[in-house]
CSV table of C-alpha atoms and ligand atoms in Angstrom, one decimal:
chain,number,residue,atom,x,y,z
A,1,UNK,CA,6.1,20.7,22.9
A,2,UNK,CA,4.2,18.0,24.8
A,3,UNK,CA,3.9,14.6,23.2
A,4,UNK,CA,2.6,11.1,24.0
A,5,UNK,CA,4.5,8.0,22.7
A,6,UNK,CA,2.1,5.2,21.8
A,7,UNK,CA,2.1,2.0,19.7
A,8,UNK,CA,-0.3,-0.4,18.1
A,9,UNK,CA,1.4,-3.9,17.8
A,10,UNK,CA,4.8,-2.2,18.0
A,11,UNK,CA,4.0,0.3,15.2
A,12,UNK,CA,5.0,3.3,17.3
A,13,UNK,CA,4.2,7.0,16.7
A,14,UNK,CA,4.7,10.3,18.5
A,15,UNK,CA,1.2,11.8,19.3
A,16,UNK,CA,0.8,15.6,19.6
A,17,UNK,CA,-2.3,17.6,20.5
A,18,UNK,CA,-2.6,19.8,17.4
A,19,UNK,CA,-4.9,22.3,19.2
A,20,UNK,CA,-2.0,23.1,21.6
A,21,UNK,CA,0.9,23.1,19.2
A,22,UNK,CA,0.9,25.4,16.2
A,23,UNK,CA,3.8,24.2,14.0
A,24,UNK,CA,3.4,25.8,10.5
A,25,UNK,CA,2.3,23.1,8.0
A,26,UNK,CA,5.3,23.8,5.8
A,27,UNK,CA,7.7,22.9,8.6
A,28,UNK,CA,5.9,19.8,9.7
A,29,UNK,CA,7.8,17.3,7.4
A,30,UNK,CA,11.2,18.5,8.8
A,31,UNK,CA,9.8,18.5,12.4
A,32,UNK,CA,8.5,15.0,11.8
A,33,UNK,CA,11.9,13.8,10.5
A,34,UNK,CA,13.7,15.2,13.5
A,35,UNK,CA,11.3,13.9,16.1
A,36,UNK,CA,11.1,10.5,14.5
A,37,UNK,CA,14.9,10.0,14.5
A,38,UNK,CA,15.6,7.2,16.9
A,39,UNK,CA,19.0,8.7,17.9
A,40,UNK,CA,18.7,12.5,17.7
A,41,UNK,CA,15.0,12.7,18.3
A,42,UNK,CA,12.3,11.1,20.4
A,43,UNK,CA,12.2,8.1,18.0
A,44,UNK,CA,9.2,6.6,16.2
A,45,UNK,CA,7.7,5.4,12.9
A,46,UNK,CA,6.3,8.9,12.4
A,47,UNK,CA,4.2,11.6,14.1
A,48,UNK,CA,0.5,11.9,14.4
A,49,UNK,CA,-1.2,15.3,15.2
A,50,UNK,CA,-4.7,15.0,16.7
A,51,UNK,CA,-6.7,18.1,15.7
A,52,UNK,CA,-10.2,19.4,16.3
A,53,UNK,CA,-12.6,18.8,13.5
A,54,UNK,CA,-16.0,20.2,12.3
A,55,UNK,CA,-16.7,17.0,10.2
A,56,UNK,CA,-15.9,14.4,12.8
A,57,UNK,CA,-15.1,14.2,16.6
A,58,UNK,CA,-11.4,14.5,15.8
A,59,UNK,CA,-8.9,14.8,12.9
A,60,UNK,CA,-5.9,12.5,12.5
A,61,UNK,CA,-3.0,14.2,10.6
A,62,UNK,CA,-0.5,11.4,10.1
A,63,UNK,CA,3.1,11.7,8.9
A,64,UNK,CA,5.6,8.9,8.1
A,65,UNK,CA,9.1,8.9,9.5
A,66,UNK,CA,10.4,10.5,6.2
A,67,UNK,CA,8.0,13.4,6.6
A,68,UNK,CA,5.5,12.3,4.0
A,69,UNK,CA,1.8,12.7,4.8
A,70,UNK,CA,-0.3,9.5,4.6
A,71,UNK,CA,-4.0,9.2,3.9
A,72,UNK,CA,-4.7,6.6,6.6
A,73,UNK,CA,-3.0,4.7,9.5
A,74,UNK,CA,-4.7,1.8,11.1
A,75,UNK,CA,-2.5,1.3,14.1
A,76,UNK,CA,-2.4,5.1,14.5
A,77,UNK,CA,-6.2,5.6,14.5
A,78,UNK,CA,-6.6,3.1,17.2
A,79,UNK,CA,-4.1,5.0,19.4
A,80,UNK,CA,-5.9,8.3,18.5
A,81,UNK,CA,-9.1,6.7,20.0
A,82,UNK,CA,-7.2,5.7,23.2
A,83,UNK,CA,-5.5,9.1,23.4
A,84,UNK,CA,-8.7,11.2,23.3
A,85,UNK,CA,-10.6,9.0,25.7
A,86,UNK,CA,-7.8,8.5,28.3
A,87,UNK,CA,-7.1,12.3,28.2
A,88,UNK,CA,-10.7,13.1,28.8
A,89,UNK,CA,-11.1,14.8,25.4
A,90,UNK,CA,-14.2,12.7,25.0
A,91,UNK,CA,-16.3,10.4,27.3
A,92,UNK,CA,-17.9,8.6,24.3
A,93,UNK,CA,-16.9,5.0,23.5
A,94,UNK,CA,-18.2,5.4,19.9
A,95,UNK,CA,-16.3,8.2,18.1
A,96,UNK,CA,-15.5,9.3,14.6
A,97,UNK,CA,-12.0,10.4,13.3
A,98,UNK,CA,-11.4,12.0,9.9
A,99,UNK,CA,-8.2,11.7,7.9
A,100,UNK,CA,-7.6,13.2,4.5
A,101,UNK,CA,-11.4,13.7,4.1
A,102,UNK,CA,-12.4,10.2,5.0
A,103,UNK,CA,-14.3,9.5,8.3
A,104,UNK,CA,-13.7,6.3,10.2
A,105,UNK,CA,-15.9,5.1,13.1
A,106,UNK,CA,-14.3,3.7,16.2
A,107,UNK,CA,-15.6,1.6,19.1
A,108,UNK,CA,-13.4,1.9,22.2
A,109,UNK,CA,-13.1,-1.0,24.7
A,110,UNK,CA,-12.2,0.2,28.1
A,111,UNK,CA,-11.1,-1.2,31.5
A,112,UNK,CA,-10.7,1.0,34.6
A,113,UNK,CA,-11.4,4.2,32.6
A,114,UNK,CA,-8.6,3.4,30.1
A,115,UNK,CA,-8.9,2.2,26.5
A,116,UNK,CA,-7.3,-1.3,26.0
A,117,UNK,CA,-8.5,-2.1,22.5
A,118,UNK,CA,-10.3,-0.4,19.6
A,119,UNK,CA,-12.5,-1.7,16.7
A,120,UNK,CA,-12.4,0.4,13.6
A,121,UNK,CA,-14.7,0.4,10.6
A,122,UNK,CA,-12.0,1.0,8.0
A,123,UNK,CA,-14.5,1.4,5.2
A,124,UNK,CA,-14.5,-0.4,1.8
A,125,UNK,CA,-11.3,-1.5,0.1
A,126,UNK,CA,-10.6,0.2,-3.2
A,127,UNK,CA,-9.6,-2.3,-5.8
A,128,UNK,CA,-9.4,-0.6,-9.2
A,129,UNK,CA,-5.9,0.1,-10.6
A,130,UNK,CA,-6.6,3.8,-10.9
A,131,UNK,CA,-7.8,3.9,-7.2
A,132,UNK,CA,-4.7,2.3,-5.8
A,133,UNK,CA,-3.0,3.9,-7.8
A,134,UNK,CA,-0.9,1.4,-9.8
A,135,UNK,CA,-0.1,1.2,-13.5
A,136,UNK,CA,-1.9,-2.1,-14.4
A,137,UNK,CA,-4.6,-1.5,-17.0
A,138,UNK,CA,-8.0,-0.8,-15.5
A,139,UNK,CA,-10.1,-2.9,-13.2
A,140,UNK,CA,-9.0,-5.1,-10.2
A,141,UNK,CA,-5.3,-5.9,-9.8
A,142,UNK,CA,-5.2,-9.6,-8.7
A,143,UNK,CA,-2.2,-11.8,-9.3
A,144,UNK,CA,-0.6,-9.1,-11.5
A,145,UNK,CA,3.1,-9.8,-12.4
A,146,UNK,CA,5.7,-7.3,-11.4
A,147,UNK,CA,9.5,-7.5,-11.8
A,148,UNK,CA,11.7,-6.4,-8.9
A,149,UNK,CA,15.4,-6.9,-8.8
A,150,UNK,CA,15.3,-9.2,-11.8
A,151,UNK,CA,12.8,-11.4,-10.0
A,152,UNK,CA,9.1,-11.8,-10.9
A,153,UNK,CA,6.4,-11.5,-8.2
A,154,UNK,CA,2.7,-11.7,-8.4
A,155,UNK,CA,0.8,-8.9,-6.6
A,156,UNK,CA,-2.7,-8.1,-5.5
A,157,UNK,CA,-3.2,-4.4,-5.0
A,158,UNK,CA,-5.6,-2.8,-2.5
A,159,UNK,CA,-6.1,0.8,-1.3
A,160,UNK,CA,-7.4,1.4,2.3
A,161,UNK,CA,-7.1,5.1,1.5
A,162,UNK,CA,-3.3,4.4,1.1
A,163,UNK,CA,-1.7,2.1,-1.5
A,164,UNK,CA,-0.8,-1.5,-0.8
A,165,UNK,CA,0.8,-4.2,-2.9
A,166,UNK,CA,0.2,-7.7,-1.4
A,167,UNK,CA,2.6,-10.5,-2.3
A,168,UNK,CA,1.9,-14.1,-1.3
A,169,UNK,CA,5.0,-16.2,-0.4
A,170,UNK,CA,5.6,-19.7,1.1
A,171,UNK,CA,8.3,-18.3,3.4
A,172,UNK,CA,8.8,-14.7,4.7
A,173,UNK,CA,11.1,-15.0,7.7
A,174,UNK,CA,14.4,-14.8,5.6
A,175,UNK,CA,13.1,-12.2,3.1
A,176,UNK,CA,15.7,-9.4,2.4
A,177,UNK,CA,13.2,-6.6,3.1
A,178,UNK,CA,16.0,-4.0,3.4
A,179,UNK,CA,16.9,-4.8,-0.2
A,180,UNK,CA,13.5,-5.4,-2.0
A,181,UNK,CA,11.3,-3.2,0.2
A,182,UNK,CA,12.6,0.1,-1.2
A,183,UNK,CA,12.4,-1.3,-4.8
A,184,UNK,CA,8.7,-2.1,-4.4
A,185,UNK,CA,8.1,1.2,-2.5
A,186,UNK,CA,9.6,3.3,-5.3
A,187,UNK,CA,8.6,1.1,-8.2
A,188,UNK,CA,7.7,3.2,-11.3
A,189,UNK,CA,4.3,1.5,-11.5
A,190,UNK,CA,3.2,3.2,-8.2
A,191,UNK,CA,2.8,6.9,-8.9
A,192,UNK,CA,2.3,7.6,-5.2
A,193,UNK,CA,4.8,4.9,-4.1
A,194,UNK,CA,3.4,1.9,-2.1
A,195,UNK,CA,3.3,0.0,1.1
A,196,UNK,CA,4.2,-3.7,0.4
A,197,UNK,CA,2.9,-6.7,2.5
A,198,UNK,CA,4.6,-10.1,2.2
A,199,UNK,CA,2.1,-12.7,3.4
A,200,UNK,CA,2.3,-16.4,4.3
A,201,UNK,CA,-1.1,-18.0,4.6
A,202,UNK,CA,-1.1,-20.4,7.5
A,203,UNK,CA,-4.7,-21.7,7.1
A,204,UNK,CA,-8.1,-20.3,6.2
A,205,UNK,CA,-8.3,-18.2,9.4
A,206,UNK,CA,-4.7,-17.2,10.1
A,207,UNK,CA,-2.0,-15.4,8.1
A,208,UNK,CA,1.5,-14.2,8.9
A,209,UNK,CA,2.8,-10.9,7.5
A,210,UNK,CA,5.8,-8.7,7.2
A,211,UNK,CA,5.5,-5.2,5.8
A,212,UNK,CA,7.7,-2.6,4.2
A,213,UNK,CA,5.9,0.7,4.7
A,214,UNK,CA,6.0,3.7,2.3
A,215,UNK,CA,7.8,6.5,4.0
A,216,UNK,CA,9.1,4.4,7.0
A,217,UNK,CA,10.6,1.0,6.0
A,218,UNK,CA,9.9,-2.3,7.8
A,219,UNK,CA,7.6,-1.8,10.7
A,220,UNK,CA,6.5,-4.3,13.4
A,221,UNK,CA,2.9,-3.9,12.2
A,222,UNK,CA,0.7,-2.1,9.7
A,223,UNK,CA,-3.0,-1.8,10.3
A,224,UNK,CA,-4.1,-0.7,6.8
A,225,UNK,CA,-1.6,-3.3,5.5
A,226,UNK,CA,-3.3,-6.0,7.5
A,227,UNK,CA,-6.7,-5.0,6.1
A,228,UNK,CA,-5.2,-5.0,2.6
A,229,UNK,CA,-3.6,-8.4,3.1
A,230,UNK,CA,-6.9,-9.9,4.2
A,231,UNK,CA,-8.8,-8.3,1.3
A,232,UNK,CA,-6.2,-9.8,-1.0
A,233,UNK,CA,-6.5,-13.3,0.6
A,234,UNK,CA,-10.2,-13.3,0.1
A,235,UNK,CA,-10.0,-12.0,-3.5
A,236,UNK,CA,-7.6,-14.9,-4.2
A,237,UNK,CA,-9.9,-17.4,-2.4
A,238,UNK,CA,-7.2,-18.2,0.3
A,239,UNK,CA,-9.1,-17.4,3.6
A,240,UNK,CA,-12.5,-16.9,5.1
A,241,UNK,CA,-13.8,-13.4,5.9
A,242,UNK,CA,-12.6,-13.2,9.5
A,243,UNK,CA,-8.8,-13.6,9.8
A,244,UNK,CA,-6.1,-13.3,12.5
A,245,UNK,CA,-3.2,-11.4,11.1
A,246,UNK,CA,0.1,-12.3,12.9
A,247,UNK,CA,2.6,-9.5,12.6
A,248,UNK,CA,6.1,-9.1,14.1
A,249,UNK,CA,4.7,-6.9,16.9
A,250,UNK,CA,1.4,-8.6,17.6
A,251,UNK,CA,-1.9,-9.7,16.1
A,252,UNK,CA,-4.8,-8.0,14.6
A,253,UNK,CA,-8.4,-9.3,14.0
A,254,UNK,CA,-9.5,-8.3,10.5
A,255,UNK,CA,-12.9,-9.0,9.0
A,256,UNK,CA,-14.1,-8.1,5.5
A,257,UNK,CA,-17.9,-8.2,5.7
A,258,UNK,CA,-18.6,-8.8,2.0
A,259,UNK,CA,-22.3,-8.2,2.4
A,260,UNK,CA,-21.7,-4.6,3.7
A,261,UNK,CA,-18.4,-4.4,1.8
A,262,UNK,CA,-16.8,-3.0,4.9
A,263,UNK,CA,-13.5,-4.0,6.6
A,264,UNK,CA,-13.3,-4.1,10.4
A,265,UNK,CA,-10.0,-4.0,12.3
A,266,UNK,CA,-9.8,-4.8,16.0
A,267,UNK,CA,-6.5,-4.5,18.0
A,268,UNK,CA,-4.7,-3.0,20.9
A,269,UNK,CA,-3.5,0.5,21.6
A,270,UNK,CA,-0.8,1.2,24.2
A,271,UNK,CA,0.6,4.4,25.8
A,272,UNK,CA,4.3,4.1,26.6
A,273,UNK,CA,5.2,7.4,28.0
A,274,UNK,CA,4.4,11.2,28.1
A,275,UNK,CA,7.1,13.7,27.4
A,276,UNK,CA,8.1,17.2,26.5
A,277,UNK,CA,10.6,18.4,23.9
A,278,UNK,CA,12.0,21.8,23.1
A,279,UNK,CA,12.0,22.0,19.3
A,280,UNK,CA,15.1,24.2,19.5
A,281,UNK,CA,17.2,21.4,21.1
A,282,UNK,CA,17.5,19.6,17.8
A,283,UNK,CA,18.2,22.9,16.1
A,284,UNK,CA,14.8,23.1,14.3
B,1,LIG,N1,3.2,4.1,5.7
B,1,LIG,C1,1.7,4.3,5.4
B,1,LIG,C2,1.0,5.0,6.6
B,1,LIG,C3,1.0,4.3,7.9
B,1,LIG,C4,0.3,3.0,7.8
B,1,LIG,C5,0.5,2.0,8.9
B,1,LIG,N2,1.4,2.3,9.9
B,1,LIG,C6,-0.9,1.5,9.5
B,1,LIG,O1,-0.9,1.1,10.7
B,1,LIG,O2,-1.8,1.5,8.7
B,1,LIG,C7,1.6,5.0,4.1
B,1,LIG,O3,2.4,5.8,3.8
B,1,LIG,O4,0.5,4.8,3.5
């Protein structure tokens, strides 16, 4: 099976042309776990299959490292844009990509025939408890108390197609994410689990963020998480609409255009290497 290893701000996935590989859907979670293993496989935060689509230019089928399917992936969709343009699957610099029934629109920024960065219209944030989903009454979930490991936190919840709990903190560098991350991820109040962003607001235009991702653990960046974090900042009156989100693996430019109620994410996409693997090697 041929694959391309790519990353967006260090959030790295294994990209596979779904039109050329026909792995049965029911085997994909196990294949994803094996390929994502950083010792026995290729290594990555998960696997993204790029498929033909009738509803959009391409389909993104995204799996976390644990084999779970996710509705949306911000760093991933930017790399999908780079993949299809650099491989000549499209010559357009404005393309659409569908994931779990939702279409996103991408603008590809190129240099010497290669995509360097991508701007994505990530759509409108979903803010009602039942849309996240989170158990927290009905209506918006802003500054809601949640108890984790006998400590009380305040969360603001946002869905970008996938669930996010955003926690504002004065310091995030020393946070024991390995300990509290899984407790948030699997908290009983999140019927579909959750991604959790720990955010330090630097000023009205800049924030710093660490993230514990559903199905993967701490990653160097999370595109949907950066969008959710900026939405939460604005809902709490902490920043302006255009924010630079500083993540462990790099920075993303996020804007929530409140008039249009659309969130735009702009950031890099990088190809690391191409490869080929024989699924039988790892005993699949
Ligand atoms: N772990 C996420 C999917 C990947 C999101 C992230 N890598 C991004 O760039 O948005 C979830 O299960 O919802």
